[in-house]
Short mmCIF file of C-alpha atoms in Angstrom, two decimals:
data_model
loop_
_atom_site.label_atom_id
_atom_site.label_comp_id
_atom_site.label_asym_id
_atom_site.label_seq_id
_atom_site.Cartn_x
_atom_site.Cartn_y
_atom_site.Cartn_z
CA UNK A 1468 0.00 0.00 0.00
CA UNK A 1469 3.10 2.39 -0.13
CA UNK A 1470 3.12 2.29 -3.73
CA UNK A 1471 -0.59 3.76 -2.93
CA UNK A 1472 0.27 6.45 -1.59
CA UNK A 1473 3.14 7.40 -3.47
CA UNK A 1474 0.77 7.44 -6.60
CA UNK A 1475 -1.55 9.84 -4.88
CA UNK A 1476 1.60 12.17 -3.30
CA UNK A 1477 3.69 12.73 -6.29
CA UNK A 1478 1.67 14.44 -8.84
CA UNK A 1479 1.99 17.86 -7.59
CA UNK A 1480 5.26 17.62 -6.65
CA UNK A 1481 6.57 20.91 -8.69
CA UNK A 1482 9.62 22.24 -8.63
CA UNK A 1483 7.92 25.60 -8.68
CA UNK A 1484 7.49 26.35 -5.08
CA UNK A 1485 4.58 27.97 -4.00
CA UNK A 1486 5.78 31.59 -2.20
CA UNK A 1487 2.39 31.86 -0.28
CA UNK A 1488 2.62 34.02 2.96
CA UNK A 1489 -0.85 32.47 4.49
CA UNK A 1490 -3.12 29.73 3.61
CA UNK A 1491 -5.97 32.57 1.92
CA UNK A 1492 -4.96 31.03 -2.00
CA UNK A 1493 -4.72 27.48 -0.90
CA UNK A 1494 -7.07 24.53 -2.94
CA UNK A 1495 -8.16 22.94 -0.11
CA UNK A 1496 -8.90 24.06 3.96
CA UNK A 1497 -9.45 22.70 7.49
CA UNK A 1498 -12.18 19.69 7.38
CA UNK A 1499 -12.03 18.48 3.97
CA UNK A 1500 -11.89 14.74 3.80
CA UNK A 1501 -11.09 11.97 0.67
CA UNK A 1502 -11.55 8.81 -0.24
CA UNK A 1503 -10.48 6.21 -2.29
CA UNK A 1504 -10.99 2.83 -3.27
CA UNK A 1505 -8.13 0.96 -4.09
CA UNK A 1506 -8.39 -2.05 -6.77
CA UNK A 1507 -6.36 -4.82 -8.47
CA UNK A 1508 -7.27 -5.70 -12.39
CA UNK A 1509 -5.30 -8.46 -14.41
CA UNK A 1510 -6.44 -10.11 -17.97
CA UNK A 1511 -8.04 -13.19 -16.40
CA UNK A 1512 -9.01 -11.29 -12.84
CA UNK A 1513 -11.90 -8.85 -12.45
CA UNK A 1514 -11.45 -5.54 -11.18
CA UNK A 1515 -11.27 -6.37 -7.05
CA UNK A 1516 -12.20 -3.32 -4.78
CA UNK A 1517 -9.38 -4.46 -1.86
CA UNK A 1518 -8.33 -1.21 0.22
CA UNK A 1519 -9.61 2.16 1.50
CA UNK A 1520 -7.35 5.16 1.67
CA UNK A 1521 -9.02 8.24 3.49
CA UNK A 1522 -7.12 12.14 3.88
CA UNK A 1523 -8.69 13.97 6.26
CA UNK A 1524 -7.31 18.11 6.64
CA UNK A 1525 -7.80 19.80 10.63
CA UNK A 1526 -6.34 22.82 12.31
CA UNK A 1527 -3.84 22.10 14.93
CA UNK A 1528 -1.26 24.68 16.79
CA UNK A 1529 2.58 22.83 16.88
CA UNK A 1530 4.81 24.84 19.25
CA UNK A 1531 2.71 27.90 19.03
CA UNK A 1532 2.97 27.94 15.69
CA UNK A 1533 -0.96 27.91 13.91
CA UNK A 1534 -1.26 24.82 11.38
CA UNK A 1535 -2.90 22.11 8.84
CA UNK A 1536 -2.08 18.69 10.24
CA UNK A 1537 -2.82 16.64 7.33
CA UNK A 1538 -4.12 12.69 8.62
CA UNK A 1539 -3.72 10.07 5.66
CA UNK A 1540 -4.61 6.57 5.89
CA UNK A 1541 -4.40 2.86 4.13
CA UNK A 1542 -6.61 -0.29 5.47
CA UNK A 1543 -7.72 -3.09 3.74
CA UNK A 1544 -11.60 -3.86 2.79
CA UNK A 1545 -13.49 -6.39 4.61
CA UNK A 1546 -12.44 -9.99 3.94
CA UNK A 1547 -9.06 -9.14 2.69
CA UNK A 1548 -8.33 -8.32 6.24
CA UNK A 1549 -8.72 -11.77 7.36
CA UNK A 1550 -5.66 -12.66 4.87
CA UNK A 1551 -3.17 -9.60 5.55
CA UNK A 1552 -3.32 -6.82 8.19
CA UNK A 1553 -2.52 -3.42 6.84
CA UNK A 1554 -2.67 -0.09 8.62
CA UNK A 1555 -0.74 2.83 7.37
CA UNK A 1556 -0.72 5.82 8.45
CA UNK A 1557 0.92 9.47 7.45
CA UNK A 1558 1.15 12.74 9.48
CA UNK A 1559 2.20 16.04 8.31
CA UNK A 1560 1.81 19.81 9.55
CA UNK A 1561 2.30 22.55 7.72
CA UNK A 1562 2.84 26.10 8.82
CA UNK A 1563 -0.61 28.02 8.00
CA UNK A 1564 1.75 31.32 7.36
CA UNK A 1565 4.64 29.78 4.97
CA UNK A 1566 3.19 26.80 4.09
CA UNK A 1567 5.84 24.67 4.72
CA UNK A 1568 5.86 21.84 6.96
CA UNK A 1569 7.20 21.66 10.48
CA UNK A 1570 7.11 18.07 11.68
CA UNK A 1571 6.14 14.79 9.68
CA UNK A 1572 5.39 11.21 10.50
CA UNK A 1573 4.86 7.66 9.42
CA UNK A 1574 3.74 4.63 10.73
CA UNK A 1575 3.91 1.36 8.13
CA UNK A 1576 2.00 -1.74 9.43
CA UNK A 1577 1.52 -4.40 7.11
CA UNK A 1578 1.63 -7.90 8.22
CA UNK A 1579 4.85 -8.27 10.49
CA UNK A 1580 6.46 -5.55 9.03
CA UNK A 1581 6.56 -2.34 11.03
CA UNK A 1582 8.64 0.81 10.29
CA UNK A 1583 8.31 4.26 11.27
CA UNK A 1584 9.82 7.32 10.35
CA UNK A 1585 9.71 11.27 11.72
CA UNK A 1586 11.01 14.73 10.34
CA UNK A 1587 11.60 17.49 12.05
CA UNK A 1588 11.98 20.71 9.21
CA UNK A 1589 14.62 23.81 9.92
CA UNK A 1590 14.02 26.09 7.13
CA UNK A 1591 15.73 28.70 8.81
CA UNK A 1592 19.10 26.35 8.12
CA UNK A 1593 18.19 24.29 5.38
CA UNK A 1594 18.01 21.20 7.12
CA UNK A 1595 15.83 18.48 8.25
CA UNK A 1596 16.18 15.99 11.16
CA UNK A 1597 15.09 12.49 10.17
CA UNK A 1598 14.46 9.52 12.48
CA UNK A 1599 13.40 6.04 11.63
CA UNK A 1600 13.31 2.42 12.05
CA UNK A 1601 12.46 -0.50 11.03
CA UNK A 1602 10.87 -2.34 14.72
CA UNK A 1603 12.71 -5.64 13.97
CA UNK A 1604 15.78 -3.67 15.20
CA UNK A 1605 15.64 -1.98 18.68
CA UNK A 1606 17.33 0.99 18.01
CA UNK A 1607 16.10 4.27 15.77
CA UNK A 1608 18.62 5.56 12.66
CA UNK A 1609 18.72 9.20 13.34
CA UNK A 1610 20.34 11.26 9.78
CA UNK A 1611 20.57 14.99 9.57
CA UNK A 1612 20.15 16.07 5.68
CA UNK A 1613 20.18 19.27 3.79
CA UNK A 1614 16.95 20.48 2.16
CA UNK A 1615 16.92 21.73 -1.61
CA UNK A 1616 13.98 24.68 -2.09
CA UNK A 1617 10.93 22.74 -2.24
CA UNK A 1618 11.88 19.43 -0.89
CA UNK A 1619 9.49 17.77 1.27
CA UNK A 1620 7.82 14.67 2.59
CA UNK A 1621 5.62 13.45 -0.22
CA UNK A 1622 2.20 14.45 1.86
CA UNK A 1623 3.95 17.96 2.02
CA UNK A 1624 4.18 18.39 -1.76
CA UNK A 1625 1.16 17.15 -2.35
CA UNK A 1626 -1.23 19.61 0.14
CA UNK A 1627 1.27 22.08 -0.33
CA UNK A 1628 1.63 22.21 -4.25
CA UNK A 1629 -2.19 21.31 -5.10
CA UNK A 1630 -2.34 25.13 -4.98
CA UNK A 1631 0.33 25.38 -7.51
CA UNK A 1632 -0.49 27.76 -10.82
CA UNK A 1633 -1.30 25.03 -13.58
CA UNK A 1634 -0.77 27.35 -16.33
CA UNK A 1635 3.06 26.98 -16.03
CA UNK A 1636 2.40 23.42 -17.27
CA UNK A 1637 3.34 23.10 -20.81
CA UNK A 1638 1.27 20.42 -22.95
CA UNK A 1639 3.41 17.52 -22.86
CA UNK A 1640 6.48 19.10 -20.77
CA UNK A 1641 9.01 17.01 -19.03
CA UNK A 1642 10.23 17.50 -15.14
CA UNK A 1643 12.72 16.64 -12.57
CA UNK A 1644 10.71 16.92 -9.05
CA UNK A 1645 12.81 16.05 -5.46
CA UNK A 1646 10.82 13.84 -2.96
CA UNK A 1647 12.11 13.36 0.94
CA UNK A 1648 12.04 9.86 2.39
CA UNK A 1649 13.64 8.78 5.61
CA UNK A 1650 17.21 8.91 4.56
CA UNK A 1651 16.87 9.76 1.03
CA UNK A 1652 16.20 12.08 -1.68
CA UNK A 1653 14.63 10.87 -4.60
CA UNK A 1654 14.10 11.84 -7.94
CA UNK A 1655 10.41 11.62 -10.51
CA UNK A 1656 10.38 12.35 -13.76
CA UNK A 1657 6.43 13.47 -14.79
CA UNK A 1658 5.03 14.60 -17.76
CA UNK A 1659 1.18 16.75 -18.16
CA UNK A 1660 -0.94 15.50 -20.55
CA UNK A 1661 -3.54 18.40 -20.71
CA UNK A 1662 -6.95 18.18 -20.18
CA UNK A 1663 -9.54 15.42 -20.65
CA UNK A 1664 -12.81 14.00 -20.01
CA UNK A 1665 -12.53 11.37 -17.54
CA UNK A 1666 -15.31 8.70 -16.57
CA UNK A 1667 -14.83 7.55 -12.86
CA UNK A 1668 -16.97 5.07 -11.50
CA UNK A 1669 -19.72 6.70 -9.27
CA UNK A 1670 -19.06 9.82 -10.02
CA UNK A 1671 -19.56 10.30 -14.17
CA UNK A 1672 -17.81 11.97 -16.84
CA UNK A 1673 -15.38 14.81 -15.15
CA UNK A 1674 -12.85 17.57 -16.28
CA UNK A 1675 -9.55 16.55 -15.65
CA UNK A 1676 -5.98 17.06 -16.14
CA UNK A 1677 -3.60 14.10 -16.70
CA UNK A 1678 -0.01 13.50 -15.47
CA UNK A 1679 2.36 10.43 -15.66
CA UNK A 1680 4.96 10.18 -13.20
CA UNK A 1681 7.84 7.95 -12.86
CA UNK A 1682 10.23 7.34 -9.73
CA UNK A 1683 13.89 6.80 -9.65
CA UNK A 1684 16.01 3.77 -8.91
CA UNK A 1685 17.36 4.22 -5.08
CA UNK A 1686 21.00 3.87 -6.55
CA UNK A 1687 19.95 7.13 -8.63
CA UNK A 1688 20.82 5.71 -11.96
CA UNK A 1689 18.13 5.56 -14.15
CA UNK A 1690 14.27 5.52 -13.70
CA UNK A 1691 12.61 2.18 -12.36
CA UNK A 1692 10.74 -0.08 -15.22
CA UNK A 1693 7.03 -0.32 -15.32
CA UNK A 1694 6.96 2.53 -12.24
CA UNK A 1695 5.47 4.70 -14.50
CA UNK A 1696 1.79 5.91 -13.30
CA UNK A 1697 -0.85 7.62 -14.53
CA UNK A 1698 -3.13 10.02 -12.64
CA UNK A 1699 -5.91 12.25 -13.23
CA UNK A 1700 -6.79 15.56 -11.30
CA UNK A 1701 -10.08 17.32 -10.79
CA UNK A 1702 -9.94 20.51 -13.37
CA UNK A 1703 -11.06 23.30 -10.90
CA UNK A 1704 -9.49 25.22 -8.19
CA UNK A 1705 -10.04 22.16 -5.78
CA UNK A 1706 -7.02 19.98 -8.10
CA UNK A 1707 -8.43 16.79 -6.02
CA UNK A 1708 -6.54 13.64 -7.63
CA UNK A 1709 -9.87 11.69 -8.95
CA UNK A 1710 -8.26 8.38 -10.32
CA UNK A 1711 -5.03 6.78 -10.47
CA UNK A 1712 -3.60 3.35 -12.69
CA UNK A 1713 -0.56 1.99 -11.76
CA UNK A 1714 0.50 -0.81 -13.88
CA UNK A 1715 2.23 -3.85 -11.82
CA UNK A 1716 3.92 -6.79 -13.51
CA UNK A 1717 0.86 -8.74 -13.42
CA UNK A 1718 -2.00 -6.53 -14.09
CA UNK A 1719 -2.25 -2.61 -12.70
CA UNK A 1720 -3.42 -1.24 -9.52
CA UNK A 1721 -6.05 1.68 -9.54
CA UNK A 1722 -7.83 4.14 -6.97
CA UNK A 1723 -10.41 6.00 -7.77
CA UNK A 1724 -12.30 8.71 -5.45
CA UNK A 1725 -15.88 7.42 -3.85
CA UNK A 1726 -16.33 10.21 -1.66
CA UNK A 1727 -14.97 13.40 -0.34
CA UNK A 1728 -16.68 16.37 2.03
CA UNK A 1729 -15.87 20.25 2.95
CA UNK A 1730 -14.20 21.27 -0.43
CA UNK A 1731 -12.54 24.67 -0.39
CA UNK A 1732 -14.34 25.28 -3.58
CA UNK A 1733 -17.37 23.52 -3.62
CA UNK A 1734 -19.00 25.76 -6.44
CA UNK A 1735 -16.07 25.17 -9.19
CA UNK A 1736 -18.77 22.17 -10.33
CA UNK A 1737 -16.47 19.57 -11.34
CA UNK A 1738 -17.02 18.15 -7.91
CA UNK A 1739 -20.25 18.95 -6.35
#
């Protein structure tokens, strides 16, 4: 279910940063809540509806400082639990005056594994504090890395940047974006398709914008085969991702949005 959220995270991840000095021009506000059915399709296997993942936006003050805390979440669907235990679960707050975030966590439970991983943002230094672990070992890794303008924790980029200016997308334009994992920076490639008329299951024909985006190797040497990804984006000041595919080696993982409440811009009628 990582892969899940990765799909959702990276699309907005521009290297444009958004220079916002409060929250008044964001796409999305305090209360608004997503979610998304996760599937798996192959040739010989029928769409199968098998996980839930649910963002949910709130108001929270960190060390006096006024912000978004940003709540998203991955579960499995009903009998599916019965054969593997998933729970995953991402925490970021961002600064409701820069719009950066100040503190970011993760907690990865799926089956036996367990990891979990924190970062603590100095933007007046250019650096971030980053602590994980995988909870087979009994000690936390603790790594101190310099930030490049823009660089965040994939929830960052993606509630930070959904407010980014979509007219400095070119039709069919090629870029570089930077994401932050625990000890890591990684590179995706994306490319914007335009505009298109997208039919999503339950909720009709929409106006969307397209993107592909493609990850990195963790050795940094080339871009990852069949990690490309496609995802499509609500056309309207809201930019909520509506549907994602994800082809797999056997077959292609998809999300699509069922529901979502308290949109910024309820009126923009793509969504209503």
């Amino acid at each position: 279910m990582k892969r899940v959220f990765l799909l959702f995270f990276l699309w907005a991840a521009d290297p444009i940063f958004v220079k916002a000095q409060s929250d008044d021009g964001l796409a999305y506000g305090s209360g608004e809540e997503l979610k998304y059915i996760v599937s798996y399709r192959a040739k010989l296997w029928p769409n199968t509806e098998m996980g839930i993942v649910t963002m949910e936006t709130s108001s929270e003050t960190v060390n006096s400082i006024p912000t978004l805390r940003i709540r998203a979440n991955a579960t499995m669907m009903g009998m599916f639990r019965w054969f593997y235990k998933l729970d995953d679960t991402y925490n970021t707050w961002i600064s409701r005056q820069t719009l950066l975030p100040i503190l970011s966590s993760a907690d990865i439970r799926e089956g036996d594994y367990r990891f979990s991983s924190y970062f603590n943002y100095d933007w007046d230094d250019m650096m971030v504090q980053s602590r994980y672990r995988n909870h087979r070992f009994p000690e936390d890794t603790h790594k101190k890395m310099a930030l490049v303008e823009g660089c965040m924790d994939g929830v960052a980029l993606f509630y930070t940047l959904r407010s980014s200016d979509m007219g400095t997308f070119a039709l069919g334009e090629e870029r570089v974006l930077n994401l932050l994992l625990e000890d890591t920076v990684r590179q995706i490639r994306y490319k914007y398709f335009g505009p298109e008329q997208k039919k999503i299951p339950g909720l009709g024909e929409l106006n969307t914008l397209k993107f592909s985006c493609q990850l990195v190797t963790s050795s940094g040497s080339g871009f990852e085969d069949g990690s490309e990804f496609f995802l499509w984006v609500s056309n309207d000041r809201n930019k909520v991702p509506v549907y994602v595919e994800s082809p797999i080696r056997v077959g292609s993982i998809r999300a699509r949005l069922e529901s979502y409440k308290n949109l910024k811009y309820p009126e923009d009628g793509v969504l209503q």
